[in-house]
């Protein structure tokens, strides 16, 4: 699969890129600046010898990818997505975005749409198939060399898009749980805010979740 990761220069996108490249996928790192994307792609290629990882500006990356992953801060969605709307038409778009506000009274700060994933869907229009996923897979875990000890919860409104994302999760060794429509993205993103709080309180970088009872 050819996967474009917008904001792939950050720790979450770079970690996903590394895992997918090692699993045999072609990865395109996207950035607001093509040079930064190329530099990150070169750095990751050193860790994934023989893999295909290239860098491009976000718009070109979105156009080149079969799947487009949003790995940028929630504050960047409004500025980034109108520019890639056309390129995302008919594609699976994965939102890893957690709407957090640091230093204020409330860490989890969902937008009026209900969740960052629903905001992304609104910016991209109904032709893009947005799936919310990977919020609970810490960048620190992705960058490690051991297997990831966490379940992957995904939600979205298009069954085929969810199946594609489930395959991407399984390709990095994760157990995947479909938790329904995109309106469930708010709770998924909220749990990621809880994990961020746990990380800070317990001075760790990689808390995660596993569902019991299955
Ligand atoms: N870090 C984690 O462990 C983790 C875990 C789960 C989910 N997430 C979520 O995944 C997303 C990415 O996390 P991250 O830690 O990698 O984030 P980050 O480092 O803050 O940002 C990732 C990339 O987004 C681009 N960016 C930054 N501000 C932007 C803006 N205003 N508009 C457009 N692009 C912007 C930057 O790339 P360029 O400057 O190259 O364009 C940056 O390298 C976030 O929404 C986060 O909540 C993170």
CSV table of C-alpha atoms and ligand atoms in Angstrom, one decimal:
chain,number,residue,atom,x,y,z
A,1,UNK,CA,0.0,0.0,0.0
A,2,UNK,CA,1.2,3.5,-0.8
A,3,UNK,CA,0.7,5.6,2.4
A,4,UNK,CA,1.0,9.4,2.5
A,5,UNK,CA,1.5,10.8,6.0
A,6,UNK,CA,0.8,14.5,6.3
A,7,UNK,CA,2.8,16.0,9.2
A,8,UNK,CA,5.0,12.9,8.9
A,9,UNK,CA,8.0,14.9,10.1
A,10,UNK,CA,6.6,14.7,13.7
A,11,UNK,CA,7.1,11.8,16.1
A,12,UNK,CA,3.7,10.2,15.6
A,13,UNK,CA,3.8,10.3,11.8
A,14,UNK,CA,7.5,9.3,11.6
A,15,UNK,CA,6.8,6.3,14.0
A,16,UNK,CA,3.9,5.1,11.8
A,17,UNK,CA,6.1,5.6,8.7
A,18,UNK,CA,8.9,3.4,10.2
A,19,UNK,CA,6.5,0.6,11.2
A,20,UNK,CA,4.8,0.6,7.8
A,21,UNK,CA,8.0,0.8,5.9
A,22,UNK,CA,9.4,-2.2,7.8
A,23,UNK,CA,6.1,-4.0,7.0
A,24,UNK,CA,6.7,-3.5,3.3
A,25,UNK,CA,4.5,-0.6,2.5
A,26,UNK,CA,5.6,2.4,0.4
A,27,UNK,CA,5.6,5.5,2.6
A,28,UNK,CA,5.5,9.2,1.6
A,29,UNK,CA,6.3,11.7,4.3
A,30,UNK,CA,4.4,15.0,3.9
A,31,UNK,CA,5.3,18.3,5.3
A,32,UNK,CA,4.5,22.0,4.9
A,33,UNK,CA,8.1,22.2,3.5
A,34,UNK,CA,9.2,19.5,1.0
A,35,UNK,CA,12.8,19.8,2.1
A,36,UNK,CA,11.9,18.9,5.7
A,37,UNK,CA,9.9,15.9,4.4
A,38,UNK,CA,12.8,14.7,2.3
A,39,UNK,CA,15.2,15.0,5.3
A,40,UNK,CA,12.9,13.0,7.5
A,41,UNK,CA,12.5,10.4,4.8
A,42,UNK,CA,16.2,10.1,4.4
A,43,UNK,CA,16.6,9.7,8.2
A,44,UNK,CA,13.9,7.0,8.4
A,45,UNK,CA,15.4,5.2,5.4
A,46,UNK,CA,18.6,4.7,7.5
A,47,UNK,CA,16.5,2.6,10.0
A,48,UNK,CA,14.5,0.7,7.4
A,49,UNK,CA,17.1,-0.4,4.9
A,50,UNK,CA,15.6,-1.4,1.5
A,51,UNK,CA,12.3,0.2,2.3
A,52,UNK,CA,10.7,2.9,0.1
A,53,UNK,CA,10.3,6.2,2.0
A,54,UNK,CA,10.2,9.5,0.2
A,55,UNK,CA,9.4,13.1,1.2
A,56,UNK,CA,7.1,15.7,-0.5
A,57,UNK,CA,5.0,18.7,0.4
A,58,UNK,CA,1.7,17.8,1.9
A,59,UNK,CA,-0.4,18.4,-1.2
A,60,UNK,CA,1.9,16.3,-3.5
A,61,UNK,CA,2.1,13.6,-0.8
A,62,UNK,CA,-1.7,13.4,-0.6
A,63,UNK,CA,-2.0,13.2,-4.3
A,64,UNK,CA,0.5,10.4,-4.5
A,65,UNK,CA,-0.8,8.2,-1.6
A,66,UNK,CA,-3.5,5.6,-2.0
A,67,UNK,CA,-4.2,6.2,1.7
A,68,UNK,CA,-3.7,9.6,3.4
A,69,UNK,CA,-2.8,9.8,7.1
A,70,UNK,CA,-3.3,13.0,9.1
A,71,UNK,CA,-0.5,13.2,11.7
A,72,UNK,CA,-0.6,16.8,12.5
A,73,UNK,CA,-1.9,18.9,15.4
A,74,UNK,CA,-5.6,19.6,15.6
A,75,UNK,CA,-4.8,23.3,15.2
A,76,UNK,CA,-3.3,22.6,11.8
A,77,UNK,CA,-6.4,20.9,10.2
A,78,UNK,CA,-8.2,24.1,9.1
A,79,UNK,CA,-5.1,25.4,7.3
A,80,UNK,CA,-4.0,22.1,5.8
A,81,UNK,CA,-7.1,20.2,4.7
A,82,UNK,CA,-8.7,22.6,2.1
A,83,UNK,CA,-5.5,22.4,0.2
A,84,UNK,CA,-5.6,18.5,0.0
A,85,UNK,CA,-9.3,18.1,-0.4
A,86,UNK,CA,-9.2,17.3,-4.1
A,87,UNK,CA,-6.3,14.9,-3.6
A,88,UNK,CA,-8.2,13.0,-0.9
A,89,UNK,CA,-11.3,12.5,-3.0
A,90,UNK,CA,-12.4,8.8,-3.0
A,91,UNK,CA,-9.5,7.8,-0.6
A,92,UNK,CA,-9.3,6.4,2.8
A,93,UNK,CA,-8.1,9.2,5.2
A,94,UNK,CA,-6.8,8.2,8.6
A,95,UNK,CA,-7.1,10.7,11.4
A,96,UNK,CA,-4.6,10.2,14.3
A,97,UNK,CA,-5.3,13.7,15.5
A,98,UNK,CA,-6.1,14.3,19.2
A,99,UNK,CA,-7.4,17.7,20.0
A,100,UNK,CA,-5.4,18.7,23.1
A,101,UNK,CA,-4.8,22.1,24.7
A,102,UNK,CA,-1.8,22.2,27.0
A,103,UNK,CA,-1.5,24.6,29.9
A,104,UNK,CA,-5.3,25.4,30.2
A,105,UNK,CA,-8.0,24.1,32.4
A,106,UNK,CA,-9.0,21.2,30.0
A,107,UNK,CA,-6.6,19.0,28.2
A,108,UNK,CA,-9.1,17.3,25.8
A,109,UNK,CA,-10.6,20.2,23.8
A,110,UNK,CA,-12.8,18.8,21.0
A,111,UNK,CA,-13.9,21.1,18.2
A,112,UNK,CA,-17.6,22.0,17.6
A,113,UNK,CA,-17.8,19.1,15.1
A,114,UNK,CA,-17.4,16.7,18.1
A,115,UNK,CA,-14.0,15.3,17.3
A,116,UNK,CA,-10.9,16.1,15.3
A,117,UNK,CA,-11.8,13.2,12.9
A,118,UNK,CA,-15.3,14.7,12.3
A,119,UNK,CA,-13.8,18.1,11.7
A,120,UNK,CA,-11.4,16.5,9.2
A,121,UNK,CA,-14.4,14.9,7.5
A,122,UNK,CA,-16.2,18.2,7.3
A,123,UNK,CA,-13.2,19.9,5.7
A,124,UNK,CA,-12.6,17.1,3.2
A,125,UNK,CA,-16.3,16.6,2.3
A,126,UNK,CA,-18.2,13.3,1.9
A,127,UNK,CA,-16.0,12.0,-1.0
A,128,UNK,CA,-13.2,11.3,1.5
A,129,UNK,CA,-13.6,8.2,3.8
A,130,UNK,CA,-12.3,9.3,7.1
A,131,UNK,CA,-11.4,6.7,9.7
A,132,UNK,CA,-10.2,7.6,13.2
A,133,UNK,CA,-7.3,5.4,14.4
A,134,UNK,CA,-3.9,5.1,16.0
A,135,UNK,CA,-4.6,7.7,18.8
A,136,UNK,CA,-3.6,5.2,21.5
A,137,UNK,CA,-0.3,4.0,19.8
A,138,UNK,CA,2.3,6.3,21.3
A,139,UNK,CA,5.0,7.7,19.1
A,140,UNK,CA,7.6,6.3,21.6
A,141,UNK,CA,6.2,2.8,21.1
A,142,UNK,CA,6.2,3.1,17.3
A,143,UNK,CA,9.9,4.2,17.4
A,144,UNK,CA,10.9,1.2,19.5
A,145,UNK,CA,12.0,-2.1,18.1
A,146,UNK,CA,9.7,-4.4,20.2
A,147,UNK,CA,6.1,-5.4,19.4
A,148,UNK,CA,3.5,-2.9,20.4
A,149,UNK,CA,1.5,-3.8,23.5
A,150,UNK,CA,-1.8,-2.0,22.7
A,151,UNK,CA,-5.1,-2.6,20.9
A,152,UNK,CA,-6.0,-0.5,17.9
A,153,UNK,CA,-9.5,1.0,18.1
A,154,UNK,CA,-10.8,2.3,14.8
A,155,UNK,CA,-14.1,4.0,13.8
A,156,UNK,CA,-15.6,5.4,10.6
A,157,UNK,CA,-18.6,5.3,8.4
A,158,UNK,CA,-17.2,3.4,5.4
A,159,UNK,CA,-16.8,-0.3,5.8
A,160,UNK,CA,-14.2,-0.7,3.0
A,161,UNK,CA,-12.1,2.2,4.4
A,162,UNK,CA,-12.2,0.6,7.9
A,163,UNK,CA,-11.1,-2.7,6.4
A,164,UNK,CA,-8.1,-1.0,4.7
A,165,UNK,CA,-7.1,0.7,8.0
A,166,UNK,CA,-7.6,-2.6,9.9
A,167,UNK,CA,-5.1,-4.3,7.4
A,168,UNK,CA,-2.6,-1.4,8.0
A,169,UNK,CA,-2.9,-2.0,11.8
A,170,UNK,CA,-2.5,-5.7,11.5
A,171,UNK,CA,0.5,-5.3,9.2
A,172,UNK,CA,2.3,-3.7,12.3
A,173,UNK,CA,1.2,-6.6,14.5
A,174,UNK,CA,-1.8,-4.9,16.3
A,175,UNK,CA,-5.1,-6.4,17.3
A,176,UNK,CA,-7.8,-4.3,15.7
A,177,UNK,CA,-11.2,-3.5,17.1
A,178,UNK,CA,-13.9,-1.8,15.1
A,179,UNK,CA,-15.8,0.4,17.4
A,180,UNK,CA,-18.4,1.7,15.0
A,181,UNK,CA,-19.2,5.0,13.3
A,182,UNK,CA,-17.1,8.2,13.1
A,183,UNK,CA,-19.3,9.7,15.8
A,184,UNK,CA,-17.4,7.5,18.2
A,185,UNK,CA,-14.1,9.3,17.4
A,186,UNK,CA,-14.7,11.8,20.3
A,187,UNK,CA,-14.4,9.1,23.0
A,188,UNK,CA,-11.4,7.6,21.2
A,189,UNK,CA,-9.6,10.9,21.2
A,190,UNK,CA,-10.7,11.5,24.8
A,191,UNK,CA,-9.1,8.3,25.9
A,192,UNK,CA,-5.9,9.4,24.2
A,193,UNK,CA,-6.0,12.6,26.4
A,194,UNK,CA,-6.3,10.3,29.4
A,195,UNK,CA,-3.2,8.3,28.3
A,196,UNK,CA,-1.3,11.6,27.9
A,197,UNK,CA,-2.3,12.4,31.5
A,198,UNK,CA,-1.2,9.0,32.7
A,199,UNK,CA,2.1,9.4,30.9
A,200,UNK,CA,2.8,12.7,32.7
A,201,UNK,CA,1.7,11.5,36.1
A,202,UNK,CA,3.6,8.2,36.0
A,203,UNK,CA,6.6,9.6,34.1
A,204,UNK,CA,6.3,7.2,31.2
A,205,UNK,CA,5.9,7.7,27.5
A,206,UNK,CA,4.0,4.7,26.3
A,207,UNK,CA,0.8,4.0,28.2
A,208,UNK,CA,-1.8,2.2,26.0
A,209,UNK,CA,-5.1,0.3,26.3
A,210,UNK,CA,-6.3,-3.2,25.9
A,211,UNK,CA,-9.9,-4.3,25.8
A,212,UNK,CA,-10.8,-7.3,28.0
A,213,UNK,CA,-13.7,-9.7,27.8
A,214,UNK,CA,-13.5,-10.5,24.1
B,1,LIG,N1,3.0,12.0,19.8
B,1,LIG,C1,2.3,10.9,20.2
B,1,LIG,O1,2.7,10.0,21.0
B,1,LIG,C2,0.9,10.8,19.6
B,1,LIG,C3,0.1,9.7,19.9
B,1,LIG,C4,-1.1,9.5,19.3
B,1,LIG,C5,-1.7,10.5,18.6
B,1,LIG,N2,-0.9,11.7,18.4
B,1,LIG,C6,-1.5,12.7,17.5
B,1,LIG,O2,-0.9,12.7,16.3
B,1,LIG,C7,-0.8,14.0,15.7
B,1,LIG,C8,0.7,14.2,15.5
B,1,LIG,O3,1.4,14.1,16.7
B,1,LIG,P1,2.9,14.6,16.8
B,1,LIG,O4,3.3,14.4,18.2
B,1,LIG,O5,3.8,14.0,15.8
B,1,LIG,O6,2.7,16.2,16.5
B,1,LIG,P2,3.7,17.4,16.2
B,1,LIG,O7,5.1,16.9,16.3
B,1,LIG,O8,3.2,18.5,17.0
B,1,LIG,O9,3.3,17.7,14.7
B,1,LIG,C9,3.5,16.9,13.6
B,1,LIG,C10,3.9,17.7,12.4
B,1,LIG,O10,2.8,18.5,12.0
B,1,LIG,C11,3.2,19.6,11.3
B,1,LIG,N3,2.6,20.8,11.9
B,1,LIG,C12,2.8,21.4,13.1
B,1,LIG,N4,2.0,22.4,13.3
B,1,LIG,C13,1.2,22.5,12.2
B,1,LIG,C14,0.2,23.4,11.7
B,1,LIG,N5,-0.2,24.4,12.5
B,1,LIG,N6,-0.4,23.2,10.5
B,1,LIG,C15,0.0,22.2,9.7
B,1,LIG,N7,1.0,21.3,10.1
B,1,LIG,C16,1.6,21.5,11.3
B,1,LIG,C17,4.7,19.7,11.5
B,1,LIG,O11,5.3,19.3,10.3
B,1,LIG,P3,5.9,20.3,9.2
B,1,LIG,O12,6.4,21.5,10.0
B,1,LIG,O13,7.0,19.5,8.6
B,1,LIG,O14,4.8,20.6,8.3
B,1,LIG,C18,5.0,18.6,12.6
B,1,LIG,O15,6.3,18.0,12.4
B,1,LIG,C19,-1.3,15.0,16.8
B,1,LIG,O16,-2.6,15.3,16.5
B,1,LIG,C20,-1.3,14.1,18.1
B,1,LIG,O17,-2.3,14.5,19.0
B,1,LIG,C21,0.3,11.8,18.9
